[in-house]
Each structure stands twice: as C-alpha cells, then as structure tokens.
C-alpha cells in the first residue's frame, strides 16, 4: 500500500504551478517540485489562504469563507470534503473551466489536508477530462443568418476572443477572404487574423461600428467594449447575427436577428458549406468598402502625423510608432493601462492568434506582469524562440511592479516597456510638481491622477540584476529596445518618459459624422 499526501494529490498531472509560499503552501510547492512540476514563486498576493477544517469558527489563522466568496466571480467553487475526494474535485474544476464558456475556477484545500496522508487505494481514480465537446448551430438558424448577411449593404464581422479560444482562425480566414467581408477584432481577438490583413478595418473602428447595417458577432459580446451595441456608437436599426457557445449570452442588450448557438469554429465551417454551394461573395466595389477605406486612410494620416512628430518629451504615438517597427511579428504582447493600452491596441499589430493578453473585460489592472511571467515560462520551456513584451502604463506597473524580482530570479527575458506620463490618464512635469509642493500640502493640492514625476522604474529592475533603461528620446528608445530584444539572459525594463499631457486622438460619435 502507498500513502499519499494532500499536497501530492493537488500536484498530480500539472506541468506548471504558480504560487506564493507560506504555511502550508510550502509543502504543496515542494510536492510539486518532487513530482517534476515547474514551480514559479510569485510576489503579489492579494488573497488569503485556507485554515484547518478542525479550526473553523474559532478564529483560526486566515479563516475566511473563500468558497462562498469565490462563487460570485468563478464558474466553480468547492472545498473537497476529504483527502480521497481531492482528485475528483480538481478534475471537475479543470473540466468546468474549459467546457462551455471558459472561466476561472476555485478549489479550496484546508490547511490540515495538505500534509495529511491517505492510502492511494482509497483515492477515487479520475482520468483527465477529454477536450470540450463541439456543438453546431441549428441548420434553420444558419439559413436565417445567411439570409440576413446576404441582404446587408454594409456588413461587418466582429472577431472576439471566443474565436481565438475556439481556434477558428483557419475557417475565419476562408470566410473573410472567400466572401470579401470586412472584419474588426476586439482587443483579445487581435491576431486571429493578422492586423495587417487587407480586410481588417480596425483603423476605421468607429465608422465601421456606427454605419454597419449587419454585424456578425463571432465569439464577441455586446458589452462596454462594444458600447453595448447601442446608439450613438451603433446604428439604431443595425441587425446582429450572434455566434456564441453560451445560450445565456444570446440577446444581451439587443435582440439578435439570428442566434447561432455553438462552437465558433464549427459554426463558421457550417456557414462556409452553405456559401460554397451558391458561391456568394460581397462585392469589393461597394460604397461601403469605399467609405471604410477612405476613413482608414484619413485616420492613418492623422496617426502618422502624431507619430512622426520629433518632440521631446515624446507623445504616445511617437513611442508606439518606434516600438511597432522593432517588435518581432511572432512576439507575445501583454498590455495594461489606460491610454497606454487603448492607443497601444491600435498601433501594435498582432499577426498570430492567442498572442495578446490584456486587462480583459473587467479592465483589471495589475495582471500584466503575471501574464508575462506565465507566457515567458511557457515560451522558454517549449523553446519557441518567441519574445514576451509587456507594455505597461506607469500606474498599471505599480500594481504588481515587484514581480520584476520574480523575472530576475528565474532569468525570464521579459521586455517591459513602461510608458511613463507621471500619472493616471495624465500627470504633471517635475517643475509643476515642485510648484504645487510650494503651494501647500500635496494631499490637498496635487490632482488625484498625478504620480511622482519621472519615477525611476528602471532602477527597480537594475536593483534585482535586470537591465533598466531611462528613455527620453526616440534614439534612446530604439537603442534600448534593440538591446533588450537581443538579450535572452535576463529581463529588461524601458522607463519611457513621455509628455504628461499627451492624450489619444478624439473618438467619433454620431454627431461627428
């Protein structure tokens, strides 16, 4: 007979583990390493651990009803009732995270279970779950959707992160190119088809959303990112064809003209079967394509004018212009911040699917460096030769900035670019800051959005053995980025000081068309 601990059961069939050690998590991490699992110790802990079962209601160390709390924001939340149930609960958690709409899950292991032992023969053997089942849309719904699409004068495909998760890039390329349709990616849908694809109309995003008469949502939701599908950002009479694997999502914020429930990749292939039969294609010489191309050209001219300014300090567009010229096409881009993420999304192209990670639907700041560490760990161990580049606003970097020590400890060659405008949305220069300090108590004088001017984030990286660069000019930016991209031995941080008043160009609404 063989005894196993709770820690060993937790660690089974895992390749990578990320955590913060402390009693009793140390034992879990050690069990993971003993099993050949790659353990990455992080720095930023924003939740408590779990107390022993036999100490519940006594005021135990870190006692908290975490299972109940996590039910509010996870797909599955549970605590195994005994050691022999750990494997089955973990399997269900993993399966739930992948099946249907993917999402986070939470498993709470009480402290006393970690070191407790059980005879392996008593543990319920649970095989790894198979890949998620693939479902297709009803054929009648496909017919209805195609009737709506073929009747469109100004069609638009919106490719969301659901299409990226569903690995629908091959079928979508065939649909876009075979039918001649314009498409727009959502932030996490970038790269499903390359951002430089001739049918990508991201450079005319506002115009495309506002004037389209039929929108095909492919794994995207009509939430705040897409302005809820409502005026003034959308035509009040727009028809929506909704493709989603979550039935509860259908009809949110507006009633779809056609609802296609199922796997995005499978449904696009269904659509292609019907299209191939009659050879339908949206004409390339329509007024709609002309309108979109004219707006794309106008916006490109405006952006280029901002990007080619030779001012010091630089503006956002100058910075991203030079970054975009130097980044490898196969790099993984991690991005978070306010203007930094918004402007960077429009100027930093993605050419491959699932190569962009950002703050997501919740706009959660502080996730970027953790994403970058996970991506760099996988890239290194799979020996892909792909760089991980983390583009941060200075405020966003502050949430988890100490993770640069994690990168240095494991020699993860992440390239961090902090676009530093001395504030949140906007800041002030050092001279103005000094003047405000003379006016009185900064807690009453300094605008709430300001941060310390010209903070030396680069020296934080230097302190742990990485490479830090203070960047003020275009030449310094290009030199520092080229050096960083050539260094595979350690992480780098470029602290790029920009004009504190730099802003994004104005967005288009109904009254401006």
Coordinates of C-alpha atoms in Angstrom, one line a residue:
X1 CA 0.0 0.0 0.0
X2 CA 1.1 3.5 -0.7
X3 CA 0.3 6.6 1.3
X4 CA 0.0 10.0 -0.5
X5 CA -0.4 13.5 1.0
X6 CA -3.0 16.1 0.1
X7 CA -0.1 18.1 -1.4
X8 CA 0.8 15.3 -3.8
X9 CA -2.8 14.8 -4.9
X10 CA -3.1 18.5 -5.6
X11 CA 0.0 18.4 -7.7
X12 CA -0.8 15.4 -9.9
X13 CA -1.0 15.9 -13.7
X14 CA 0.2 19.5 -13.5
X15 CA 3.0 20.9 -15.7
X16 CA 3.4 24.5 -14.3
X17 CA 2.4 25.8 -10.9
X18 CA 2.4 29.5 -9.8
X19 CA 2.0 30.4 -6.2
X20 CA 3.1 32.3 -3.1
X21 CA 4.6 30.1 -0.4
X22 CA 3.8 30.2 3.3
X23 CA 2.4 27.6 5.7
X24 CA 1.0 25.3 4.4
X25 CA 1.6 26.2 0.8
X26 CA 5.3 25.4 1.1
X27 CA 4.5 21.7 1.3
X28 CA 2.4 22.0 -1.9
X29 CA 5.2 23.7 -3.7
X30 CA 7.8 21.1 -2.5
X31 CA 5.5 18.2 -3.5
X32 CA 5.1 19.8 -6.9
X33 CA 8.8 20.0 -7.5
X34 CA 9.3 16.5 -6.2
X35 CA 6.8 15.4 -8.9
X36 CA 8.7 17.2 -11.6
X37 CA 6.4 20.2 -11.8
X38 CA 7.9 23.6 -12.7
X39 CA 7.1 25.8 -9.7
X40 CA 7.2 29.6 -10.1
X41 CA 7.1 31.6 -6.8
X42 CA 5.3 34.9 -7.3
X43 CA 5.4 38.1 -5.1
X44 CA 1.9 39.7 -5.4
X45 CA -0.6 38.0 -3.0
X46 CA -4.0 39.6 -2.9
X47 CA -6.0 36.8 -1.2
X48 CA -5.8 34.8 1.9
X49 CA -5.1 31.1 2.3
X50 CA -7.3 28.4 3.9
X51 CA -7.4 27.5 7.6
X52 CA -7.6 24.0 9.0
X53 CA -11.0 22.3 8.9
X54 CA -11.0 21.4 12.6
X55 CA -10.5 25.1 13.5
X56 CA -13.4 26.6 11.6
X57 CA -15.4 29.2 13.6
X58 CA -12.6 29.5 16.2
X59 CA -10.9 32.5 14.7
X60 CA -8.2 30.4 13.0
X61 CA -5.2 31.8 11.1
X62 CA -6.5 33.1 7.7
X63 CA -10.0 31.7 8.3
X64 CA -12.4 33.1 5.7
X65 CA -15.4 31.8 3.8
X66 CA -13.5 31.7 0.5
X67 CA -15.6 29.1 -1.3
X68 CA -18.7 31.3 -0.8
X69 CA -16.9 34.5 -1.8
X70 CA -15.4 33.0 -4.9
X71 CA -18.8 31.7 -6.2
X72 CA -19.6 35.3 -7.1
X73 CA -16.8 35.5 -9.8
X74 CA -15.8 32.0 -10.7
X75 CA -17.6 29.2 -12.7
X76 CA -16.9 26.6 -9.9
X77 CA -16.0 26.9 -6.3
X78 CA -15.6 24.0 -3.9
X79 CA -13.7 22.5 -1.0
X80 CA -13.0 18.7 -1.0
X81 CA -14.7 17.1 2.0
X82 CA -11.9 14.6 2.4
X83 CA -8.5 13.6 1.1
X84 CA -9.8 10.9 -1.2
X85 CA -12.1 13.5 -2.9
X86 CA -9.3 15.9 -3.9
X87 CA -8.6 14.3 -7.3
X88 CA -12.2 14.2 -8.4
X89 CA -12.9 17.8 -7.3
X90 CA -9.8 19.1 -9.1
X91 CA -10.8 17.2 -12.2
X92 CA -14.3 18.8 -12.1
X93 CA -12.8 22.2 -11.6
X94 CA -10.5 21.8 -14.6
X95 CA -13.3 20.4 -16.8
X96 CA -15.6 23.2 -15.8
X97 CA -13.0 25.8 -16.6
X98 CA -12.8 24.5 -20.2
X99 CA -16.3 23.4 -21.0
X100 CA -18.8 25.9 -22.3
X101 CA -17.6 29.5 -22.0
X102 CA -14.1 29.2 -20.4
X103 CA -13.6 30.8 -17.0
X104 CA -11.8 30.8 -13.7
X105 CA -12.5 28.2 -11.0
X106 CA -11.5 27.9 -7.4
X107 CA -10.7 24.9 -5.3
X108 CA -10.1 25.5 -1.5
X109 CA -7.8 23.0 0.2
X110 CA -7.9 23.2 4.0
X111 CA -4.6 23.6 5.7
X112 CA -4.7 20.3 7.6
X113 CA -5.3 18.4 4.4
X114 CA -2.0 19.4 2.8
X115 CA 0.2 17.2 5.0
X116 CA -2.4 14.6 5.9
X117 CA -2.0 11.2 4.3
X118 CA -4.4 8.7 2.7
X119 CA -3.9 5.3 1.2
X120 CA -3.8 5.7 -2.6
X121 CA -6.2 2.8 -3.0
X122 CA -8.9 4.8 -1.3
X123 CA -8.5 7.8 -3.7
X124 CA -11.1 7.8 -6.4
X125 CA -9.2 7.4 -9.8
X126 CA -10.3 10.1 -12.1
X127 CA -8.9 10.3 -15.7
X128 CA -8.1 13.7 -17.2
X129 CA -11.1 15.1 -18.9
X130 CA -11.3 14.9 -22.7
X131 CA -11.3 18.1 -24.8
X132 CA -14.6 20.1 -24.7
X133 CA -17.4 18.7 -26.8
X134 CA -18.1 20.7 -30.0
X135 CA -21.6 21.7 -30.8
X136 CA -23.0 23.1 -34.1
X137 CA -25.8 25.5 -34.8
X138 CA -29.3 24.5 -35.9
X139 CA -29.4 24.4 -39.7
X140 CA -32.5 26.6 -39.8
X141 CA -30.7 29.2 -37.8
X142 CA -27.8 29.1 -40.3
X143 CA -30.2 29.6 -43.2
X144 CA -31.8 32.6 -41.4
X145 CA -28.4 34.1 -40.6
X146 CA -27.2 33.8 -44.2
X147 CA -30.4 35.5 -45.5
X148 CA -29.7 38.4 -43.2
X149 CA -26.0 38.6 -44.1
X150 CA -26.6 38.4 -47.9
X151 CA -29.2 41.2 -47.6
X152 CA -26.6 43.5 -45.9
X153 CA -25.5 46.7 -47.7
X154 CA -22.8 47.4 -45.0
X155 CA -21.8 44.1 -43.4
X156 CA -19.2 43.8 -40.6
X157 CA -17.7 40.8 -38.9
X158 CA -16.5 41.3 -35.3
X159 CA -14.0 38.7 -34.2
X160 CA -13.8 38.2 -30.5
X161 CA -11.7 36.3 -28.0
X162 CA -14.2 33.5 -28.3
X163 CA -12.9 32.9 -31.8
X164 CA -9.3 32.9 -30.5
X165 CA -10.2 30.4 -27.8
X166 CA -12.1 28.3 -30.4
X167 CA -9.1 28.2 -32.7
X168 CA -11.3 29.4 -35.6
X169 CA -8.5 31.3 -37.4
X170 CA -8.4 28.9 -40.4
X171 CA -12.2 28.9 -41.0
X172 CA -12.5 32.6 -40.4
X173 CA -9.7 33.4 -42.9
X174 CA -11.6 31.4 -45.5
X175 CA -14.8 33.2 -44.7
X176 CA -13.3 36.7 -44.8
X177 CA -11.3 36.1 -48.0
X178 CA -13.8 33.9 -49.8
X179 CA -16.7 36.3 -49.1
X180 CA -14.8 39.5 -49.2
X181 CA -16.1 40.7 -45.9
X182 CA -14.6 43.5 -43.7
X183 CA -13.7 42.5 -40.1
X184 CA -12.9 44.2 -36.9
X185 CA -11.1 42.4 -34.0
X186 CA -11.9 43.0 -30.3
X187 CA -8.9 43.6 -28.1
X188 CA -8.3 39.9 -27.3
X189 CA -9.5 38.9 -30.8
X190 CA -6.5 40.6 -32.3
X191 CA -4.3 38.2 -34.3
X192 CA -7.0 35.6 -35.0
X193 CA -6.5 37.1 -38.5
X194 CA -3.4 39.4 -38.8
X195 CA -4.0 43.0 -38.0
X196 CA -2.4 44.0 -41.3
X197 CA -4.9 41.9 -43.3
X198 CA -6.4 43.9 -46.2
X199 CA -9.9 43.2 -44.9
X200 CA -9.2 44.4 -41.3
X201 CA -10.9 47.8 -40.7
X202 CA -9.6 48.4 -37.2
X203 CA -8.2 51.7 -38.4
X204 CA -11.8 52.8 -39.1
X205 CA -13.3 51.2 -36.0
X206 CA -15.8 54.0 -35.0
X207 CA -17.0 54.4 -38.6
X208 CA -17.4 50.7 -39.1
X209 CA -19.4 50.2 -35.9
X210 CA -21.6 53.2 -36.5
X211 CA -22.6 52.7 -40.1
X212 CA -22.8 48.9 -40.5
X213 CA -26.3 47.6 -41.1
X214 CA -25.5 43.9 -40.3
X215 CA -23.0 42.9 -37.6
X216 CA -21.8 39.3 -37.2
X217 CA -20.6 38.7 -33.7
X218 CA -18.1 35.8 -33.7
X219 CA -17.3 35.0 -30.1
X220 CA -17.7 38.6 -29.0
X221 CA -20.2 40.2 -26.6
X222 CA -22.1 43.4 -26.8
X223 CA -20.7 44.7 -23.5
X224 CA -18.9 48.0 -22.7
X225 CA -16.1 47.2 -25.1
X226 CA -18.5 47.3 -28.0
X227 CA -20.6 50.1 -26.5
X228 CA -23.5 47.6 -25.8
X229 CA -24.4 47.6 -29.5
X230 CA -26.4 50.8 -28.9
X231 CA -26.6 54.4 -30.3
X232 CA -24.7 56.7 -30.6
X233 CA -21.9 54.2 -31.4
X234 CA -24.2 51.9 -33.4
X235 CA -26.9 52.5 -36.0
X236 CA -30.3 52.1 -34.1
X237 CA -31.5 49.8 -36.9
X238 CA -28.5 47.5 -37.1
X239 CA -29.2 43.8 -37.3
X240 CA -27.0 41.4 -35.3
X241 CA -26.1 37.8 -36.1
X242 CA -24.8 36.4 -32.8
X243 CA -22.5 33.4 -32.7
X244 CA -21.7 32.2 -29.2
X245 CA -21.4 29.0 -27.2
X246 CA -23.2 30.4 -24.2
X247 CA -27.0 30.4 -24.6
X248 CA -27.5 32.9 -21.8
X249 CA -25.5 35.5 -23.8
X250 CA -28.0 35.5 -26.7
X251 CA -30.0 38.7 -26.8
X252 CA -28.0 40.6 -24.2
X253 CA -28.5 44.3 -24.7
X254 CA -30.3 43.8 -28.1
X255 CA -32.3 41.1 -29.8
X256 CA -30.3 39.3 -32.5
X257 CA -31.7 38.9 -36.0
X258 CA -30.3 35.4 -35.9
X259 CA -28.8 33.4 -33.0
X260 CA -26.2 30.7 -33.7
X261 CA -25.5 28.7 -30.6
X262 CA -22.4 26.5 -30.6
X263 CA -18.7 26.4 -31.2
X264 CA -17.4 29.4 -33.3
X265 CA -15.1 27.3 -35.4
X266 CA -17.8 24.6 -36.2
X267 CA -20.4 27.3 -37.0
X268 CA -18.1 29.2 -39.4
X269 CA -17.5 25.9 -41.2
X270 CA -21.3 25.4 -41.4
X271 CA -21.6 28.8 -42.9
X272 CA -18.9 28.1 -45.4
X273 CA -20.7 24.9 -46.5
X274 CA -23.7 26.9 -47.5
X275 CA -21.7 29.7 -49.1
X276 CA -19.7 27.3 -51.2
X277 CA -22.9 25.9 -52.6
X278 CA -24.1 29.2 -54.2
X279 CA -20.7 31.0 -54.4
X280 CA -22.0 34.1 -52.7
X281 CA -19.5 37.0 -52.2
X282 CA -19.8 40.5 -51.0
X283 CA -18.8 42.8 -53.9
X284 CA -15.4 44.6 -53.5
X285 CA -16.6 47.8 -55.4
X286 CA -19.3 48.8 -53.0
X287 CA -19.8 52.3 -51.5
X288 CA -19.3 50.6 -48.1
X289 CA -15.8 49.4 -48.9
X290 CA -15.0 52.9 -50.3
X291 CA -16.2 54.6 -47.2
X292 CA -14.2 52.3 -44.9
X293 CA -11.0 52.6 -47.0
X294 CA -11.3 56.4 -47.1
X295 CA -11.7 56.6 -43.3
X296 CA -8.9 54.2 -42.7
X297 CA -6.6 56.3 -44.9
X298 CA -7.7 59.5 -43.1
X299 CA -7.1 58.0 -39.7
X300 CA -3.7 56.6 -40.8
X301 CA -2.7 60.1 -42.0
X302 CA -3.7 61.6 -38.6
X303 CA -1.9 58.9 -36.6
X304 CA 1.2 59.2 -38.8
X305 CA 1.3 62.9 -38.2
X306 CA 1.3 62.4 -34.5
X307 CA 3.8 59.5 -34.7
X308 CA 6.3 61.4 -36.8
X309 CA 6.5 64.4 -34.6
X310 CA 10.0 64.9 -33.3
X311 CA 9.2 66.4 -30.0
X312 CA 10.9 65.8 -26.6
X313 CA 9.3 64.6 -24.4
X314 CA 7.6 62.2 -26.8
X315 CA 3.9 61.6 -27.2
X316 CA 2.2 58.2 -27.1
X317 CA 2.1 57.9 -30.9
X318 CA 5.8 58.5 -31.3
X319 CA 6.6 55.8 -28.7
X320 CA 4.3 53.2 -30.2
X321 CA 5.4 54.0 -33.8
X322 CA 9.0 53.1 -33.0
X323 CA 8.1 50.1 -30.8
X324 CA 5.9 48.7 -33.6
X325 CA 8.8 48.9 -36.1
X326 CA 11.1 46.8 -33.9
X327 CA 8.9 44.1 -32.3
X328 CA 9.1 40.7 -33.9
X329 CA 5.9 39.6 -35.6
X330 CA 5.6 36.4 -33.5
X331 CA 6.1 38.1 -30.1
X332 CA 3.5 37.8 -27.3
X333 CA 2.2 41.3 -26.4
X334 CA 1.0 41.8 -22.9
X335 CA -0.6 45.2 -22.3
X336 CA -2.4 47.1 -19.5
X337 CA -3.0 50.7 -18.6
X338 CA -5.4 53.4 -19.6
X339 CA -4.2 55.4 -22.6
X340 CA -1.2 53.0 -22.9
X341 CA -3.5 50.0 -23.5
X342 CA -6.0 51.8 -25.7
X343 CA -3.5 53.5 -28.0
X344 CA -1.2 50.5 -28.0
X345 CA -4.0 48.3 -29.1
X346 CA -4.4 50.4 -32.3
X347 CA -0.7 50.7 -33.1
X348 CA 0.9 47.5 -32.0
X349 CA -0.2 44.8 -34.5
X350 CA -0.7 41.2 -33.7
X351 CA -0.1 38.7 -36.5
X352 CA -0.8 35.4 -34.8
X353 CA -3.8 34.2 -32.8
X354 CA -3.6 34.0 -29.0
X355 CA -0.5 36.2 -28.8
X356 CA -2.1 39.1 -27.0
X357 CA -3.0 39.4 -23.3
X358 CA -4.5 42.5 -21.7
X359 CA -6.6 43.7 -18.8
X360 CA -9.7 42.0 -20.3
X361 CA -13.4 42.7 -20.0
X362 CA -13.1 43.8 -16.3
X363 CA -10.2 46.1 -17.1
X364 CA -8.3 44.7 -14.2
X365 CA -5.0 46.4 -13.6
X366 CA -2.1 44.5 -12.1
X367 CA -2.4 41.4 -14.2
X368 CA 0.2 42.3 -16.8
X369 CA 3.4 41.2 -15.2
X370 CA 1.8 37.9 -14.0
X371 CA 0.6 37.2 -17.6
X372 CA 4.1 38.0 -18.9
X373 CA 5.8 35.6 -16.4
X374 CA 3.5 32.8 -17.3
X375 CA 3.9 33.4 -21.0
X376 CA 7.7 33.6 -20.7
X377 CA 7.8 30.4 -18.6
X378 CA 5.9 28.5 -21.3
X379 CA 7.8 30.1 -24.2
X380 CA 11.2 29.2 -22.7
X381 CA 10.3 25.6 -21.8
X382 CA 8.8 25.0 -25.2
X383 CA 11.8 26.7 -26.8
X384 CA 9.6 28.6 -29.3
X385 CA 12.1 31.5 -29.7
X386 CA 9.3 34.0 -29.2
X387 CA 9.8 37.1 -27.2
X388 CA 7.3 38.3 -24.5
X389 CA 6.9 42.1 -24.4
X390 CA 4.9 43.7 -21.6
X391 CA 3.7 47.2 -22.4
X392 CA 2.6 49.0 -19.2
X393 CA 1.2 52.3 -18.2
X394 CA 3.1 53.7 -15.2
X395 CA 0.1 53.4 -12.9
X396 CA -0.6 49.8 -14.1
X397 CA 3.0 48.8 -13.5
X398 CA 2.7 50.0 -9.9
X399 CA 0.1 47.3 -9.1
X400 CA 2.5 44.4 -9.4
X401 CA 5.8 46.0 -10.0
X402 CA 7.7 43.8 -7.5
X403 CA 7.2 40.9 -9.9
X404 CA 10.3 42.2 -11.7
X405 CA 12.2 40.3 -8.9
X406 CA 10.4 37.1 -10.0
X407 CA 11.5 37.7 -13.6
X408 CA 15.1 38.3 -12.4
X409 CA 15.1 35.3 -10.1
X410 CA 14.1 32.9 -12.8
X411 CA 16.0 34.7 -15.6
X412 CA 12.9 35.2 -17.7
X413 CA 13.9 37.5 -20.6
X414 CA 10.7 39.6 -20.5
X415 CA 10.9 43.0 -22.0
X416 CA 8.9 45.5 -20.0
X417 CA 8.1 48.9 -21.5
X418 CA 6.7 51.4 -19.0
X419 CA 5.1 54.3 -20.8
X420 CA 5.5 56.9 -18.1
X421 CA 3.3 60.0 -18.2
X422 CA 3.6 60.7 -14.5
X423 CA 0.0 59.9 -13.8
X424 CA -3.2 58.0 -14.4
X425 CA -4.5 59.3 -17.8
X426 CA -2.4 62.4 -17.3
X427 CA 0.2 63.8 -15.0
X428 CA 2.3 66.9 -14.5
X429 CA 6.0 67.6 -15.2
X430 CA 8.7 67.9 -12.5
X431 CA 8.6 71.7 -12.5
X432 CA 4.9 71.9 -12.0
X433 CA 5.1 69.3 -9.2
X434 CA 7.7 71.3 -7.4
X435 CA 5.5 74.4 -7.7
X436 CA 2.5 72.6 -6.3
X437 CA 4.6 71.4 -3.4
X438 CA 5.3 75.1 -2.5
X439 CA 1.6 75.9 -2.7
X440 CA 0.7 73.7 0.3
X441 CA 0.1 70.1 1.4
X442 CA 0.2 67.9 -1.7
X443 CA -2.7 65.8 -0.4
X444 CA -4.9 68.8 -1.0
X445 CA -3.1 70.4 -3.9
X446 CA -2.0 67.6 -6.2
X447 CA -4.6 66.3 -8.7
X448 CA -5.7 62.8 -7.7
X449 CA -4.5 61.4 -11.1
X450 CA -0.9 62.5 -10.6
X451 CA 2.0 60.3 -9.7
X452 CA 5.6 61.2 -8.8
X453 CA 7.1 62.8 -11.9
X454 CA 9.9 60.9 -13.7
X455 CA 9.8 58.0 -11.2
X456 CA 12.8 55.7 -11.8
X457 CA 11.1 52.4 -12.5
X458 CA 14.2 51.4 -14.5
X459 CA 16.3 51.4 -11.3
X460 CA 13.9 48.9 -9.7
X461 CA 14.8 46.5 -12.5
X462 CA 18.5 47.3 -12.1
X463 CA 18.3 46.6 -8.3
X464 CA 17.4 43.0 -8.9
X465 CA 20.0 42.3 -11.6
X466 CA 18.0 43.0 -14.8
X467 CA 18.6 45.7 -17.3
X468 CA 17.0 49.1 -16.8
X469 CA 16.9 51.9 -19.3
X470 CA 15.8 55.5 -18.8
X471 CA 14.4 56.7 -22.1
X472 CA 13.7 60.3 -23.1
X473 CA 14.3 60.4 -26.9
X474 CA 13.4 58.4 -30.0
X475 CA 17.0 57.4 -30.4
X476 CA 17.3 56.1 -26.8
X477 CA 14.0 54.2 -27.3
X478 CA 15.2 52.4 -30.4
X479 CA 18.6 51.6 -28.9
X480 CA 17.3 50.3 -25.6
X481 CA 14.6 48.2 -27.3
X482 CA 17.0 46.6 -29.7
X483 CA 19.4 45.8 -26.9
X484 CA 16.6 44.3 -24.8
X485 CA 15.3 42.2 -27.6
X486 CA 18.8 40.7 -28.2
X487 CA 19.3 39.8 -24.6
X488 CA 17.9 36.3 -23.8
X489 CA 19.6 36.0 -20.4
X490 CA 17.7 38.5 -18.2
X491 CA 14.7 40.7 -18.2
X492 CA 14.8 44.4 -19.3
X493 CA 12.7 47.5 -18.4
X494 CA 12.5 50.6 -20.5
X495 CA 11.2 53.6 -18.5
X496 CA 10.0 55.8 -21.3
X497 CA 9.3 59.3 -20.2
X498 CA 6.6 61.0 -22.3
X499 CA 4.8 64.3 -22.3
X500 CA 2.5 64.2 -19.2
X501 CA -0.3 66.0 -21.2
X502 CA -0.1 63.5 -24.2
X503 CA -3.5 62.1 -25.0
X504 CA -5.3 59.9 -27.5
X505 CA -6.9 61.3 -30.6
X506 CA -10.6 62.2 -30.4
X507 CA -13.2 59.4 -30.9
X508 CA -16.0 59.5 -33.4
X509 CA -19.7 59.6 -32.5
X510 CA -22.9 60.2 -34.4
X511 CA -22.7 64.0 -34.2
X512 CA -19.2 64.0 -35.8
X513 CA -20.1 62.0 -39.0

